[in-house]
């Protein structure tokens, strides 16, 4: 029965072709460092799932944001666990993305024909850092407030466009409800959508071009 259902779906969706192209393809002999990309993808999915749970209770308003985080930590069943996984997962994701980029660079995997794969990886690193920066403000405590004040001030030192970038990030001269709303929107919508698009392109190129082998002596 199961075989007949699978055959029916395979004739219409090409499941066997999809499986052989994505999961049953030949790869060169590699080491554990080549698992960092998959680890990063797993962490990204975990961040998305835990983030969705957190948005159920989080209130993006200066008068309620801190209390809503405390409510998640102390009142919601397993809220402390979900927020803890989200918090430490974000840190670990930055580490794995950075190590993945280092591995790619030192093994020369950015060379022809994988230049675009490398460029999408660079943009993914920037988006990951952006998600960490925007997420840091959301608890709206003293540490988050002053860290974001310093961070946006640093952005304001960029020649020519700095003051404009700082004003756009803050939504005014200082941090306010508008800043929190903008960071929350960027954290749960703008950056995740950009991340999904880049991950889609990145994975397509990995499947199309394959992964590089460990450089031999002289390469």
mmCIF file of C-alpha atoms in Angstrom:
data_model
loop_
_atom_site.group_PDB
_atom_site.id
_atom_site.type_symbol
_atom_site.label_atom_id
_atom_site.label_comp_id
_atom_site.label_asym_id
_atom_site.label_seq_id
_atom_site.Cartn_x
_atom_site.Cartn_y
_atom_site.Cartn_z
ATOM 1 C CA UNK A 1 0.000 0.000 0.000
ATOM 2 C CA UNK A 2 2.775 2.413 1.023
ATOM 3 C CA UNK A 3 4.792 1.477 -2.076
ATOM 4 C CA UNK A 4 1.819 2.146 -4.324
ATOM 5 C CA UNK A 5 1.201 5.555 -2.719
ATOM 6 C CA UNK A 6 4.905 6.428 -3.064
ATOM 7 C CA UNK A 7 4.906 5.339 -6.732
ATOM 8 C CA UNK A 8 1.796 7.467 -7.358
ATOM 9 C CA UNK A 9 3.426 10.513 -5.787
ATOM 10 C CA UNK A 10 6.803 9.830 -7.458
ATOM 11 C CA UNK A 11 5.267 9.840 -10.933
ATOM 12 C CA UNK A 12 3.759 13.279 -10.246
ATOM 13 C CA UNK A 13 6.370 14.955 -8.000
ATOM 14 C CA UNK A 14 9.638 13.271 -9.003
ATOM 15 C CA UNK A 15 10.481 12.320 -5.404
ATOM 16 C CA UNK A 16 13.184 9.821 -6.432
ATOM 17 C CA UNK A 17 14.929 12.437 -8.557
ATOM 18 C CA UNK A 18 14.782 14.986 -5.724
ATOM 19 C CA UNK A 19 16.206 12.423 -3.266
ATOM 20 C CA UNK A 20 19.036 11.322 -5.548
ATOM 21 C CA UNK A 21 19.937 14.939 -6.378
ATOM 22 C CA UNK A 22 19.939 16.338 -2.841
ATOM 23 C CA UNK A 23 20.627 13.469 -0.410
ATOM 24 C CA UNK A 24 22.109 10.578 -2.402
ATOM 25 C CA UNK A 25 24.786 12.489 -4.310
ATOM 26 C CA UNK A 26 28.488 11.655 -4.219
ATOM 27 C CA UNK A 27 30.697 13.811 -2.002
ATOM 28 C CA UNK A 28 34.483 13.879 -1.649
ATOM 29 C CA UNK A 29 36.190 12.501 1.446
ATOM 30 C CA UNK A 30 36.044 15.291 4.015
ATOM 31 C CA UNK A 31 36.454 15.866 7.751
ATOM 32 C CA UNK A 32 34.258 17.122 10.608
ATOM 33 C CA UNK A 33 34.847 20.771 9.639
ATOM 34 C CA UNK A 34 32.570 20.232 6.632
ATOM 35 C CA UNK A 35 29.617 19.695 8.985
ATOM 36 C CA UNK A 36 29.671 23.334 10.178
ATOM 37 C CA UNK A 37 27.316 24.443 7.395
ATOM 38 C CA UNK A 38 24.743 21.804 8.335
ATOM 39 C CA UNK A 39 25.154 22.713 12.026
ATOM 40 C CA UNK A 40 24.479 26.351 11.188
ATOM 41 C CA UNK A 41 21.360 25.414 9.206
ATOM 42 C CA UNK A 42 20.085 23.329 12.140
ATOM 43 C CA UNK A 43 20.652 26.250 14.526
ATOM 44 C CA UNK A 44 18.861 28.645 12.135
ATOM 45 C CA UNK A 45 15.800 26.361 12.066
ATOM 46 C CA UNK A 46 15.911 26.057 15.856
ATOM 47 C CA UNK A 47 16.095 29.856 16.186
ATOM 48 C CA UNK A 48 13.049 30.189 13.958
ATOM 49 C CA UNK A 49 10.998 27.651 15.900
ATOM 50 C CA UNK A 50 11.886 29.004 19.364
ATOM 51 C CA UNK A 51 11.450 32.584 18.115
ATOM 52 C CA UNK A 52 7.893 31.829 16.973
ATOM 53 C CA UNK A 53 7.060 30.490 20.462
ATOM 54 C CA UNK A 54 8.559 33.590 22.107
ATOM 55 C CA UNK A 55 6.509 35.999 19.964
ATOM 56 C CA UNK A 56 3.335 34.459 21.414
ATOM 57 C CA UNK A 57 4.067 36.148 24.776
ATOM 58 C CA UNK A 58 6.549 38.938 23.977
ATOM 59 C CA UNK A 59 5.147 42.502 23.823
ATOM 60 C CA UNK A 60 7.266 44.951 21.763
ATOM 61 C CA UNK A 61 6.500 48.058 23.829
ATOM 62 C CA UNK A 62 8.890 49.848 26.217
ATOM 63 C CA UNK A 63 6.421 49.645 29.115
ATOM 64 C CA UNK A 64 5.701 45.930 28.673
ATOM 65 C CA UNK A 65 8.707 44.358 26.932
ATOM 66 C CA UNK A 66 10.762 43.726 30.095
ATOM 67 C CA UNK A 67 7.738 42.420 32.019
ATOM 68 C CA UNK A 68 6.754 40.131 29.133
ATOM 69 C CA UNK A 69 10.265 38.612 29.097
ATOM 70 C CA UNK A 70 10.035 38.071 32.861
ATOM 71 C CA UNK A 71 6.625 36.467 32.344
ATOM 72 C CA UNK A 72 8.122 34.098 29.770
ATOM 73 C CA UNK A 73 10.969 33.193 32.121
ATOM 74 C CA UNK A 74 8.908 32.686 35.292
ATOM 75 C CA UNK A 75 5.270 31.998 34.410
ATOM 76 C CA UNK A 76 5.100 30.265 31.036
ATOM 77 C CA UNK A 77 5.607 26.481 31.090
ATOM 78 C CA UNK A 78 9.129 25.759 29.816
ATOM 79 C CA UNK A 79 9.418 29.436 28.839
ATOM 80 C CA UNK A 80 12.831 29.659 30.517
ATOM 81 C CA UNK A 81 13.998 26.698 28.449
ATOM 82 C CA UNK A 82 12.737 28.054 25.129
ATOM 83 C CA UNK A 83 14.229 31.517 25.768
ATOM 84 C CA UNK A 84 17.488 29.951 26.938
ATOM 85 C CA UNK A 85 17.723 27.814 23.793
ATOM 86 C CA UNK A 86 16.942 30.906 21.676
ATOM 87 C CA UNK A 87 19.509 33.045 23.511
ATOM 88 C CA UNK A 88 22.406 30.571 23.464
ATOM 89 C CA UNK A 89 21.432 29.279 20.036
ATOM 90 C CA UNK A 90 21.936 32.791 18.650
ATOM 91 C CA UNK A 91 25.431 32.957 20.117
ATOM 92 C CA UNK A 92 26.301 29.475 18.880
ATOM 93 C CA UNK A 93 24.963 30.288 15.413
ATOM 94 C CA UNK A 94 27.307 33.277 15.102
ATOM 95 C CA UNK A 95 30.220 31.029 16.124
ATOM 96 C CA UNK A 96 29.343 28.243 13.646
ATOM 97 C CA UNK A 97 28.795 30.691 10.770
ATOM 98 C CA UNK A 98 32.173 32.300 11.495
ATOM 99 C CA UNK A 99 33.957 28.925 11.722
ATOM 100 C CA UNK A 100 32.201 27.785 8.519
ATOM 101 C CA UNK A 101 33.490 30.899 6.747
ATOM 102 C CA UNK A 102 37.001 30.318 8.102
ATOM 103 C CA UNK A 103 36.954 26.709 6.878
ATOM 104 C CA UNK A 104 35.772 27.830 3.450
ATOM 105 C CA UNK A 105 38.510 30.467 3.252
ATOM 106 C CA UNK A 106 41.419 28.318 4.402
ATOM 107 C CA UNK A 107 40.403 25.405 2.135
ATOM 108 C CA UNK A 108 40.048 27.795 -0.824
ATOM 109 C CA UNK A 109 36.414 26.774 -1.372
ATOM 110 C CA UNK A 110 35.577 30.319 -2.489
ATOM 111 C CA UNK A 111 37.441 29.867 -5.788
ATOM 112 C CA UNK A 112 35.915 29.080 -9.203
ATOM 113 C CA UNK A 113 33.165 27.959 -9.652
ATOM 114 C CA UNK A 114 31.965 28.685 -6.100
ATOM 115 C CA UNK A 115 32.408 32.477 -5.944
ATOM 116 C CA UNK A 116 28.651 33.165 -5.691
ATOM 117 C CA UNK A 117 28.293 30.496 -2.992
ATOM 118 C CA UNK A 118 30.998 32.347 -1.037
ATOM 119 C CA UNK A 119 29.297 35.730 -1.552
ATOM 120 C CA UNK A 120 25.934 34.426 -0.325
ATOM 121 C CA UNK A 121 27.783 33.039 2.706
ATOM 122 C CA UNK A 122 29.234 36.488 3.444
ATOM 123 C CA UNK A 123 25.756 38.040 3.252
ATOM 124 C CA UNK A 124 24.416 35.258 5.513
ATOM 125 C CA UNK A 125 27.080 36.140 8.090
ATOM 126 C CA UNK A 126 26.032 39.816 7.953
ATOM 127 C CA UNK A 127 22.335 38.917 8.306
ATOM 128 C CA UNK A 128 23.149 36.643 11.254
ATOM 129 C CA UNK A 129 25.021 39.481 12.971
ATOM 130 C CA UNK A 130 22.089 41.800 12.211
ATOM 131 C CA UNK A 131 19.646 39.381 13.822
ATOM 132 C CA UNK A 132 21.845 39.211 16.898
ATOM 133 C CA UNK A 133 22.072 43.008 17.087
ATOM 134 C CA UNK A 134 18.332 43.590 16.687
ATOM 135 C CA UNK A 135 17.443 40.786 19.081
ATOM 136 C CA UNK A 136 19.708 42.159 21.809
ATOM 137 C CA UNK A 137 17.456 45.193 22.359
ATOM 138 C CA UNK A 138 14.210 43.257 22.717
ATOM 139 C CA UNK A 139 14.415 42.525 26.505
ATOM 140 C CA UNK A 140 14.524 46.340 26.924
ATOM 141 C CA UNK A 141 16.647 46.231 30.088
ATOM 142 C CA UNK A 142 19.513 48.554 31.012
ATOM 143 C CA UNK A 143 22.167 46.403 29.346
ATOM 144 C CA UNK A 144 20.194 46.109 26.104
ATOM 145 C CA UNK A 145 19.354 49.823 26.094
ATOM 146 C CA UNK A 146 22.909 51.081 26.517
ATOM 147 C CA UNK A 147 24.469 48.428 24.273
ATOM 148 C CA UNK A 148 22.091 49.467 21.478
ATOM 149 C CA UNK A 149 22.796 53.141 22.186
ATOM 150 C CA UNK A 150 26.513 52.486 21.724
ATOM 151 C CA UNK A 151 25.930 50.260 18.671
ATOM 152 C CA UNK A 152 23.770 52.784 16.854
ATOM 153 C CA UNK A 153 26.232 55.558 17.800
ATOM 154 C CA UNK A 154 29.029 53.566 16.152
ATOM 155 C CA UNK A 155 26.886 53.277 13.011
ATOM 156 C CA UNK A 156 26.505 57.068 13.170
ATOM 157 C CA UNK A 157 30.269 57.556 12.809
ATOM 158 C CA UNK A 158 30.302 56.213 9.227
ATOM 159 C CA UNK A 159 31.371 59.071 6.918
ATOM 160 C CA UNK A 160 28.598 60.860 4.972
ATOM 161 C CA UNK A 161 25.724 58.395 5.622
ATOM 162 C CA UNK A 162 26.396 57.690 9.311
ATOM 163 C CA UNK A 163 23.996 60.258 10.854
ATOM 164 C CA UNK A 164 21.221 59.167 8.479
ATOM 165 C CA UNK A 165 21.769 55.464 9.289
ATOM 166 C CA UNK A 166 21.750 56.230 13.012
ATOM 167 C CA UNK A 167 18.492 58.181 12.722
ATOM 168 C CA UNK A 168 16.859 55.414 10.670
ATOM 169 C CA UNK A 169 17.907 52.749 13.184
ATOM 170 C CA UNK A 170 16.672 54.740 16.180
ATOM 171 C CA UNK A 171 13.642 56.320 14.545
ATOM 172 C CA UNK A 172 14.691 59.662 16.038
ATOM 173 C CA UNK A 173 17.411 61.223 18.148
ATOM 174 C CA UNK A 174 17.321 58.647 20.960
ATOM 175 C CA UNK A 175 16.022 55.162 21.666
ATOM 176 C CA UNK A 176 12.237 55.065 22.028
ATOM 177 C CA UNK A 177 9.180 52.911 21.377
ATOM 178 C CA UNK A 178 9.783 53.458 17.665
ATOM 179 C CA UNK A 179 13.299 52.012 17.990
ATOM 180 C CA UNK A 180 11.969 48.916 19.731
ATOM 181 C CA UNK A 181 9.235 48.485 17.100
ATOM 182 C CA UNK A 182 11.766 48.809 14.263
ATOM 183 C CA UNK A 183 14.199 46.347 15.823
ATOM 184 C CA UNK A 184 11.391 43.871 16.542
ATOM 185 C CA UNK A 185 10.102 44.131 12.964
ATOM 186 C CA UNK A 186 13.602 43.689 11.551
ATOM 187 C CA UNK A 187 14.261 40.753 13.894
ATOM 188 C CA UNK A 188 11.147 38.715 13.095
ATOM 189 C CA UNK A 189 10.346 39.767 9.494
ATOM 190 C CA UNK A 190 12.921 41.645 7.424
ATOM 191 C CA UNK A 191 16.075 39.772 8.367
ATOM 192 C CA UNK A 192 14.487 36.276 8.516
ATOM 193 C CA UNK A 193 12.970 36.728 5.034
ATOM 194 C CA UNK A 194 16.376 37.845 3.732
ATOM 195 C CA UNK A 195 17.969 34.885 5.516
ATOM 196 C CA UNK A 196 15.530 32.409 3.939
ATOM 197 C CA UNK A 197 16.169 33.786 0.449
ATOM 198 C CA UNK A 198 19.945 33.637 0.896
ATOM 199 C CA UNK A 199 19.837 30.137 2.406
ATOM 200 C CA UNK A 200 17.736 28.978 -0.570
ATOM 201 C CA UNK A 201 20.290 30.340 -3.052
ATOM 202 C CA UNK A 202 23.195 29.002 -0.985
ATOM 203 C CA UNK A 203 21.762 25.469 -0.773
ATOM 204 C CA UNK A 204 20.847 25.451 -4.466
ATOM 205 C CA UNK A 205 24.447 26.301 -5.348
ATOM 206 C CA UNK A 206 25.808 23.679 -2.927
ATOM 207 C CA UNK A 207 23.609 21.015 -4.547
ATOM 208 C CA UNK A 208 24.382 22.221 -8.084
ATOM 209 C CA UNK A 209 28.158 22.598 -7.682
ATOM 210 C CA UNK A 210 28.790 20.121 -4.861
ATOM 211 C CA UNK A 211 31.211 20.691 -2.011
ATOM 212 C CA UNK A 212 34.925 21.146 -2.546
ATOM 213 C CA UNK A 213 37.494 18.566 -1.512
ATOM 214 C CA UNK A 214 40.275 19.103 1.012
ATOM 215 C CA UNK A 215 43.125 20.777 -0.908
ATOM 216 C CA UNK A 216 45.962 18.428 -1.787
ATOM 217 C CA UNK A 217 49.574 19.417 -1.408
ATOM 218 C CA UNK A 218 50.455 22.004 -4.056
ATOM 219 C CA UNK A 219 46.845 23.071 -4.750
#
